[in-house]
Structures are given as structure tokens and as C-alpha cells.
Amino acid sequence: MISPLGSITTRTGRHPVMSDPAGFEVVPEDLRYALSRQCRYAGHCDVTVLQHLHICIQLAHLYGYDAAATAYCAAHDLHEAYVQDIVRPLKALLPDYQRIEALWEAHVHRAVGLEWPLDPLMAQQVKRVDQRAVICEKVLTGFSLDARWIEVHGGPMVAPEDRVVMPVNDDPETWATVWNAVVRDGGTP
């Protein structure tokens, strides 16, 4: 089936209009399928968005975050199932993309039962986990980290991050961990 102009066709056959997510039904199977196939870092590191979210959950637990903060860590990139993971240097050059991404981020969070926008403390906790996940992902996939990476992403990898493990991509348990952290512990879709 051909997608209507300005939309894509999801795994389950839905057609979200990229410029206006209002009213679009967010389906867990679409999230799981897309996020387990999208590599981060423009494909230059063998980590998918789904694996990234699982690593974020591990870090949230290691940092002692409560269920709500863990839910936001688990959900912070779910919208990328629809608008992709774009590397930061390119994203900075695409103001229209940034506007559309913000719409999808809000829509997906609300669709899974999480309030949006985040309060400042919650946003800070998610950012901390997201930045540390970058270091974990690089180390777990064998990248050597130069001083710039370490400075930008919060310092060298030290305990408790050294206890983070790489989840199996597209494994039912990996998805269940992410989805349960979002809906059981934080949201109510």
C-alpha cells in the first residue's frame, strides 16, 4: 500500500502524517519493530535505539531513580520510531525537523500515559542518563573514547556504569523491560 503524501507506513499499516501527529494511535508493535532496527550514531556504532533505551533503564536503576524517572528514561526516544534518530550535528542544522520532532516527542509521551513537558528535575535526570548511556554504548561496542567524548558526555566510565550490560537487540525480554518501565511503572496508555 502506498502511504498518503507526507506520511509513512508503519509496521502495522498505519499512516502517521509527519507534520501533525495529533490523533495518531501509537502502537507498541510499531515502536518495538522500528526501534529495534534503527542504529544510533548514523549507523557508526552497533547499538539500536531499543538497546539504548534498555541501557538507560539500567542506568536509572543504578542511580536509584524512582519509577517515574525510570519511565521517562525508558520513553525519551520512543518518538524516534516515527521520526528517526538524527545525529546531533545534523539535527542542529534542521530547524523544521526539530519542530516536528518536538511534536512527536510530546505526542508519544502523552500516548503512553506520561505527562509532557517534563518538569526541570525530571528532564535533568533523563539527560544525565542519556549522556552516560553514550559512554556505556561506546565502551560496550569496543570504541576507544578520546578526551572530547569523555568531556562532552560526563566523564570517564566508572562505577556504577561499569555494571551496565549490552541487551540483546529485538529480544522479547529487551522490549518487555522497556515497555514495562514506561507503562507499568510510569504511564497508563
mmCIF file of C-alpha atoms in Angstrom:
data_model
loop_
_atom_site.group_PDB
_atom_site.id
_atom_site.type_symbol
_atom_site.label_atom_id
_atom_site.label_comp_id
_atom_site.label_asym_id
_atom_site.label_seq_id
_atom_site.Cartn_x
_atom_site.Cartn_y
_atom_site.Cartn_z
ATOM 1 C CA MET A 1 0.000 0.000 0.000
ATOM 2 C CA ILE A 2 1.255 3.480 -0.843
ATOM 3 C CA SER A 3 1.411 5.953 2.029
ATOM 4 C CA PRO A 4 -0.533 9.196 1.704
ATOM 5 C CA LEU A 5 1.628 12.215 0.882
ATOM 6 C CA GLY A 6 3.558 13.427 3.922
ATOM 7 C CA SER A 7 3.267 10.143 5.811
ATOM 8 C CA ILE A 8 4.993 6.815 6.227
ATOM 9 C CA THR A 9 3.571 3.313 6.552
ATOM 10 C CA THR A 10 4.330 1.704 9.906
ATOM 11 C CA ARG A 11 4.852 -1.993 10.593
ATOM 12 C CA THR A 12 1.167 -2.353 11.489
ATOM 13 C CA GLY A 13 -0.016 -0.489 8.390
ATOM 14 C CA ARG A 14 -0.782 2.868 9.974
ATOM 15 C CA HIS A 15 -0.030 6.166 8.198
ATOM 16 C CA PRO A 16 1.167 8.897 10.564
ATOM 17 C CA VAL A 17 1.316 12.337 8.987
ATOM 18 C CA MET A 18 4.799 13.566 9.778
ATOM 19 C CA SER A 19 3.871 17.217 10.273
ATOM 20 C CA ASP A 20 0.893 16.538 12.562
ATOM 21 C CA PRO A 21 0.824 13.570 14.956
ATOM 22 C CA ALA A 22 -2.411 14.714 16.637
ATOM 23 C CA GLY A 23 -4.905 11.876 16.810
ATOM 24 C CA PHE A 24 -2.414 9.245 15.624
ATOM 25 C CA GLU A 25 -2.594 5.982 17.579
ATOM 26 C CA VAL A 26 0.787 4.957 18.955
ATOM 27 C CA VAL A 27 1.051 1.150 18.807
ATOM 28 C CA PRO A 28 3.642 -0.787 20.869
ATOM 29 C CA GLU A 29 4.427 -3.158 17.973
ATOM 30 C CA ASP A 30 5.354 -0.224 15.733
ATOM 31 C CA LEU A 31 7.640 1.138 18.448
ATOM 32 C CA ARG A 32 9.335 -2.217 19.087
ATOM 33 C CA TYR A 33 9.803 -3.037 15.426
ATOM 34 C CA ALA A 34 11.210 0.337 14.378
ATOM 35 C CA LEU A 35 13.407 0.968 17.414
ATOM 36 C CA SER A 36 14.992 -2.484 17.227
ATOM 37 C CA ARG A 37 16.126 -1.741 13.669
ATOM 38 C CA GLN A 38 17.391 1.823 13.975
ATOM 39 C CA CYS A 39 21.074 2.132 14.749
ATOM 40 C CA ARG A 40 22.286 5.098 16.715
ATOM 41 C CA TYR A 41 25.138 7.382 15.630
ATOM 42 C CA ALA A 42 24.058 7.252 11.961
ATOM 43 C CA GLY A 43 24.913 3.542 11.965
ATOM 44 C CA HIS A 44 28.551 4.033 13.037
ATOM 45 C CA CYS A 45 28.095 2.116 16.274
ATOM 46 C CA ASP A 46 26.279 -1.188 16.540
ATOM 47 C CA VAL A 47 23.658 -0.057 19.062
ATOM 48 C CA THR A 48 19.974 0.296 18.276
ATOM 49 C CA VAL A 49 17.612 2.805 19.830
ATOM 50 C CA LEU A 50 15.883 -0.085 21.648
ATOM 51 C CA GLN A 51 19.186 -1.194 23.170
ATOM 52 C CA HIS A 52 19.903 2.422 24.120
ATOM 53 C CA LEU A 53 16.598 2.682 25.992
ATOM 54 C CA HIS A 54 17.356 -0.564 27.845
ATOM 55 C CA ILE A 55 20.770 0.784 28.835
ATOM 56 C CA CYS A 56 19.072 3.975 30.063
ATOM 57 C CA ILE A 57 16.817 1.865 32.298
ATOM 58 C CA GLN A 58 19.850 0.071 33.725
ATOM 59 C CA LEU A 59 21.496 3.399 34.496
ATOM 60 C CA ALA A 60 18.306 4.799 36.062
ATOM 61 C CA HIS A 61 18.200 1.775 38.374
ATOM 62 C CA LEU A 62 21.902 2.100 39.223
ATOM 63 C CA TYR A 63 21.391 5.782 40.066
ATOM 64 C CA GLY A 64 18.442 4.925 42.316
ATOM 65 C CA TYR A 65 15.825 6.798 40.286
ATOM 66 C CA ASP A 66 12.200 6.241 41.199
ATOM 67 C CA ALA A 67 9.705 4.521 38.864
ATOM 68 C CA ALA A 68 8.521 7.777 37.295
ATOM 69 C CA ALA A 69 12.039 8.945 36.408
ATOM 70 C CA THR A 70 12.868 5.480 35.087
ATOM 71 C CA ALA A 71 9.735 5.584 32.916
ATOM 72 C CA TYR A 72 10.834 8.867 31.341
ATOM 73 C CA CYS A 73 14.335 7.473 30.764
ATOM 74 C CA ALA A 74 12.753 4.455 29.061
ATOM 75 C CA ALA A 75 10.452 6.617 26.938
ATOM 76 C CA HIS A 76 12.696 9.523 25.996
ATOM 77 C CA ASP A 77 13.444 8.266 22.470
ATOM 78 C CA LEU A 78 10.262 6.302 21.684
ATOM 79 C CA HIS A 79 9.207 9.027 19.242
ATOM 80 C CA GLU A 80 12.188 8.076 17.063
ATOM 81 C CA ALA A 81 10.121 5.123 15.862
ATOM 82 C CA TYR A 82 8.366 7.704 13.698
ATOM 83 C CA VAL A 83 10.920 10.480 13.110
ATOM 84 C CA GLN A 84 14.244 8.580 13.257
ATOM 85 C CA ASP A 85 17.353 9.090 15.327
ATOM 86 C CA ILE A 86 19.224 12.026 13.778
ATOM 87 C CA VAL A 87 22.790 12.757 14.887
ATOM 88 C CA ARG A 88 23.126 15.982 16.876
ATOM 89 C CA PRO A 89 25.376 17.906 14.442
ATOM 90 C CA LEU A 90 22.901 17.342 11.600
ATOM 91 C CA LYS A 91 19.836 17.916 13.781
ATOM 92 C CA ALA A 92 21.204 21.351 14.709
ATOM 93 C CA LEU A 93 21.019 22.302 11.022
ATOM 94 C CA LEU A 94 17.398 21.204 10.587
ATOM 95 C CA PRO A 95 15.016 23.580 12.382
ATOM 96 C CA ASP A 96 11.928 22.146 10.628
ATOM 97 C CA TYR A 97 12.913 18.659 11.758
ATOM 98 C CA GLN A 98 13.414 19.926 15.326
ATOM 99 C CA ARG A 99 9.905 21.404 15.336
ATOM 100 C CA ILE A 100 8.359 18.173 14.018
ATOM 101 C CA GLU A 101 10.407 16.049 16.423
ATOM 102 C CA ALA A 102 9.138 18.146 19.357
ATOM 103 C CA LEU A 103 5.533 17.486 18.251
ATOM 104 C CA TRP A 104 6.162 13.735 18.052
ATOM 105 C CA GLU A 105 8.048 13.630 21.339
ATOM 106 C CA ALA A 106 5.116 15.259 23.130
ATOM 107 C CA HIS A 107 2.544 13.115 21.315
ATOM 108 C CA VAL A 108 4.245 9.781 22.038
ATOM 109 C CA HIS A 109 4.864 10.623 25.688
ATOM 110 C CA ARG A 110 1.217 11.528 26.171
ATOM 111 C CA ALA A 111 0.063 8.482 24.181
ATOM 112 C CA VAL A 112 1.891 6.149 26.570
ATOM 113 C CA GLY A 113 0.471 7.946 29.595
ATOM 114 C CA LEU A 114 3.374 10.196 30.543
ATOM 115 C CA GLU A 115 2.888 13.885 31.220
ATOM 116 C CA TRP A 116 4.574 16.351 28.914
ATOM 117 C CA PRO A 117 6.534 18.563 29.122
ATOM 118 C CA LEU A 118 8.895 17.225 31.740
ATOM 119 C CA ASP A 119 9.479 19.144 34.917
ATOM 120 C CA PRO A 120 13.060 20.507 35.113
ATOM 121 C CA LEU A 121 14.307 17.941 37.655
ATOM 122 C CA MET A 122 12.969 15.022 35.615
ATOM 123 C CA ALA A 123 14.488 16.485 32.445
ATOM 124 C CA GLN A 124 17.845 16.758 34.220
ATOM 125 C CA GLN A 125 17.665 13.110 35.346
ATOM 126 C CA VAL A 126 16.833 11.919 31.817
ATOM 127 C CA LYS A 127 19.658 13.994 30.340
ATOM 128 C CA ARG A 128 22.150 12.574 32.858
ATOM 129 C CA VAL A 129 21.189 9.018 31.942
ATOM 130 C CA ASP A 130 21.122 9.732 28.203
ATOM 131 C CA GLN A 131 24.608 11.267 28.272
ATOM 132 C CA ARG A 132 26.060 8.450 30.351
ATOM 133 C CA ALA A 133 24.450 5.888 28.047
ATOM 134 C CA VAL A 134 26.590 7.260 25.215
ATOM 135 C CA ILE A 135 29.762 6.371 27.113
ATOM 136 C CA CYS A 136 28.398 2.935 28.053
ATOM 137 C CA GLU A 137 27.433 2.201 24.444
ATOM 138 C CA LYS A 138 30.821 3.216 23.103
ATOM 139 C CA VAL A 139 32.681 1.143 25.699
ATOM 140 C CA LEU A 140 30.413 -1.902 25.273
ATOM 141 C CA THR A 141 30.928 -1.876 21.487
ATOM 142 C CA GLY A 142 34.705 -1.516 21.667
ATOM 143 C CA PHE A 143 35.183 2.148 20.766
ATOM 144 C CA SER A 144 38.117 3.934 22.294
ATOM 145 C CA LEU A 145 36.998 7.204 23.804
ATOM 146 C CA ASP A 146 39.048 10.315 23.217
ATOM 147 C CA ALA A 147 39.161 13.186 25.681
ATOM 148 C CA ARG A 148 36.466 15.115 23.770
ATOM 149 C CA TRP A 149 33.938 12.270 24.103
ATOM 150 C CA ILE A 150 34.621 11.899 27.786
ATOM 151 C CA GLU A 151 34.311 15.656 28.416
ATOM 152 C CA VAL A 152 31.095 16.049 26.397
ATOM 153 C CA HIS A 153 29.381 13.030 27.923
ATOM 154 C CA GLY A 154 30.125 13.401 31.589
ATOM 155 C CA GLY A 155 33.472 11.947 32.496
ATOM 156 C CA PRO A 156 35.147 8.549 32.319
ATOM 157 C CA MET A 157 33.190 5.363 32.785
ATOM 158 C CA VAL A 158 33.367 4.468 36.448
ATOM 159 C CA ALA A 159 31.132 2.602 38.869
ATOM 160 C CA PRO A 160 28.202 2.143 38.786
ATOM 161 C CA GLU A 161 28.205 2.387 34.983
ATOM 162 C CA ASP A 162 30.731 -0.427 34.682
ATOM 163 C CA ARG A 163 27.909 -2.819 35.666
ATOM 164 C CA VAL A 164 25.811 -1.956 32.588
ATOM 165 C CA VAL A 165 25.429 -4.792 30.090
ATOM 166 C CA MET A 166 24.504 -4.664 26.403
ATOM 167 C CA PRO A 167 20.976 -6.061 25.968
ATOM 168 C CA VAL A 168 20.162 -8.425 23.115
ATOM 169 C CA ASN A 169 18.533 -6.441 20.324
ATOM 170 C CA ASP A 170 14.945 -7.315 19.353
ATOM 171 C CA ASP A 171 14.742 -9.871 22.130
ATOM 172 C CA PRO A 172 11.275 -10.119 23.702
ATOM 173 C CA GLU A 173 12.802 -9.528 27.135
ATOM 174 C CA THR A 174 14.577 -6.368 25.976
ATOM 175 C CA TRP A 175 11.318 -4.892 24.651
ATOM 176 C CA ALA A 176 9.356 -6.088 27.696
ATOM 177 C CA THR A 177 11.805 -4.335 30.014
ATOM 178 C CA VAL A 178 11.477 -1.045 28.115
ATOM 179 C CA TRP A 179 7.685 -1.220 27.689
ATOM 180 C CA ASN A 180 7.045 -2.254 31.289
ATOM 181 C CA ALA A 181 9.225 0.561 32.599
ATOM 182 C CA VAL A 182 7.150 3.016 30.562
ATOM 183 C CA VAL A 183 3.614 1.790 31.154
ATOM 184 C CA ARG A 184 3.601 -0.232 34.353
ATOM 185 C CA ASP A 185 5.920 2.000 36.308
ATOM 186 C CA GLY A 186 5.187 5.413 34.829
ATOM 187 C CA GLY A 187 2.430 5.783 32.276
ATOM 188 C CA THR A 188 -1.020 4.421 31.617
ATOM 189 C CA PRO A 189 -1.678 4.050 27.876
#
